[in-house]
């Protein structure tokens, strides 16, 4: 049986910064009132700093949220912002998919974005690998 709806982010945080980053992230989410009735979970490959941040809302709680898109965006801003603040990145594992395609533009310079796209194009000039994904 499924518990509910998850709002997930795949972030990278330097290993020594993980405990502080996650504690501060959870505190900010709580202070902002974004996770009331939900669980804040983190799983991942902590040996390399890859963290899957998950805010898990029971179905009944999720159903009561009036603007779900705004909630997801607000959670993402905090989770990603804290990862970057602690020297990490908004993508740890596979690149940027459809759900988070706008987020790198908030955290990366134009030069970094151009370089990322140039590498993707060099490796996949016809766009056949993972089509529809940003990177």
Coordinates of C-alpha atoms in Angstrom, one line a residue:
X1 CA 0.0 0.0 0.0
X2 CA 1.3 3.4 -0.9
X3 CA 1.8 5.9 1.9
X4 CA 1.2 9.0 0.0
X5 CA 2.7 11.6 -2.4
X6 CA 6.4 12.2 -2.4
X7 CA 8.2 15.4 -3.3
X8 CA 11.7 14.3 -4.2
X9 CA 15.0 16.0 -5.0
X10 CA 18.4 14.4 -5.9
X11 CA 21.1 16.6 -4.4
X12 CA 24.8 16.4 -3.7
X13 CA 26.2 17.6 -0.4
X14 CA 29.9 17.2 0.6
X15 CA 30.1 14.3 3.0
X16 CA 31.2 16.3 6.0
X17 CA 28.4 18.8 5.5
X18 CA 25.6 16.2 5.2
X19 CA 24.4 16.3 8.9
X20 CA 24.3 20.1 9.2
X21 CA 22.8 20.5 5.8
X22 CA 19.9 18.1 6.4
X23 CA 19.2 19.4 9.9
X24 CA 19.1 23.0 8.6
X25 CA 17.0 21.9 5.6
X26 CA 14.4 20.2 7.7
X27 CA 14.3 23.2 10.1
X28 CA 13.7 25.6 7.2
X29 CA 10.9 23.4 5.8
X30 CA 9.3 23.2 9.2
X31 CA 9.6 26.9 9.9
X32 CA 8.1 27.7 6.5
X33 CA 5.1 25.4 7.3
X34 CA 5.8 23.3 4.2
X35 CA 5.9 19.9 5.8
X36 CA 3.1 19.9 8.3
X37 CA 1.6 16.4 8.4
X38 CA 4.4 15.0 6.2
X39 CA 7.7 13.2 6.9
X40 CA 11.1 14.5 5.8
X41 CA 13.2 11.5 4.7
X42 CA 16.7 11.3 3.2
X43 CA 18.2 8.2 1.6
X44 CA 21.1 7.9 -0.8
X45 CA 24.7 7.1 -1.2
X46 CA 26.1 9.1 1.7
X47 CA 29.6 7.7 0.9
X48 CA 29.7 10.0 -2.1
X49 CA 27.4 12.8 -0.9
X50 CA 24.4 11.8 -3.1
X51 CA 21.2 12.4 -1.1
X52 CA 17.6 11.7 -2.1
X53 CA 15.6 14.2 -0.2
X54 CA 11.9 13.1 0.1
X55 CA 9.0 15.0 1.7
X56 CA 6.3 12.3 2.0
X57 CA 2.8 13.5 2.4
X58 CA -0.1 11.2 3.4
X59 CA -2.8 11.2 0.7
X60 CA -5.2 13.0 3.1
X61 CA -2.7 15.7 3.8
X62 CA -1.8 16.2 0.2
X63 CA -5.5 16.4 -0.8
X64 CA -5.9 19.4 1.6
X65 CA -3.1 21.5 0.0
X66 CA -4.7 24.1 -2.2
X67 CA -1.8 25.0 -4.5
X68 CA 0.3 21.8 -4.8
X69 CA 2.6 23.2 -7.5
X70 CA 3.5 26.2 -5.3
X71 CA 4.2 23.8 -2.4
X72 CA 6.5 21.6 -4.6
X73 CA 8.3 24.7 -5.8
X74 CA 8.8 26.1 -2.3
X75 CA 10.1 22.8 -1.0
X76 CA 12.5 22.6 -4.0
X77 CA 13.8 26.1 -3.4
X78 CA 14.7 25.2 0.2
X79 CA 16.2 21.8 -0.5
X80 CA 18.2 22.9 -3.5
X81 CA 19.2 26.2 -1.9
X82 CA 20.5 24.5 1.2
X83 CA 22.5 21.9 -0.9
X84 CA 24.2 24.8 -2.8
X85 CA 24.7 26.8 0.4
X86 CA 26.6 23.8 1.9
X87 CA 28.9 23.5 -1.2
X88 CA 26.8 21.0 -3.1
X89 CA 24.7 20.8 -6.2
X90 CA 21.1 20.4 -7.3
X91 CA 21.8 17.2 -9.2
X92 CA 23.8 14.3 -7.8
X93 CA 23.3 11.3 -10.0
X94 CA 21.8 11.3 -13.4
X95 CA 21.5 14.9 -14.6
X96 CA 18.4 17.0 -14.8
X97 CA 15.1 15.5 -15.8
X98 CA 11.7 17.0 -16.8
X99 CA 10.5 17.7 -13.3
X100 CA 13.5 19.8 -12.4
X101 CA 14.6 21.2 -15.8
X102 CA 14.4 24.9 -14.7
X103 CA 16.3 24.5 -11.4
X104 CA 19.9 24.7 -12.7
X105 CA 19.2 28.2 -14.1
X106 CA 18.7 29.3 -10.5
X107 CA 22.0 27.9 -9.2
X108 CA 24.4 27.8 -12.2
X109 CA 26.1 30.5 -14.1
X110 CA 25.5 31.0 -17.8
X111 CA 28.9 29.6 -18.5
X112 CA 28.2 26.5 -16.4
X113 CA 24.9 25.9 -18.2
X114 CA 26.4 26.4 -21.6
X115 CA 29.2 23.9 -20.7
X116 CA 26.7 21.3 -19.5
X117 CA 24.7 21.6 -22.7
X118 CA 27.8 21.5 -24.9
X119 CA 29.0 18.3 -23.2
X120 CA 25.5 16.7 -23.5
X121 CA 25.4 17.7 -27.2
X122 CA 29.0 16.4 -27.8
X123 CA 28.0 13.0 -26.3
X124 CA 24.6 12.8 -27.9
X125 CA 24.3 15.0 -31.0
X126 CA 21.0 13.5 -32.1
X127 CA 19.4 13.7 -28.7
X128 CA 18.7 9.9 -28.6
X129 CA 20.0 9.2 -25.1
X130 CA 17.2 9.9 -22.5
X131 CA 15.1 12.0 -24.9
X132 CA 13.0 14.8 -23.4
X133 CA 15.4 15.3 -20.4
X134 CA 17.3 18.5 -20.0
X135 CA 20.7 16.9 -19.3

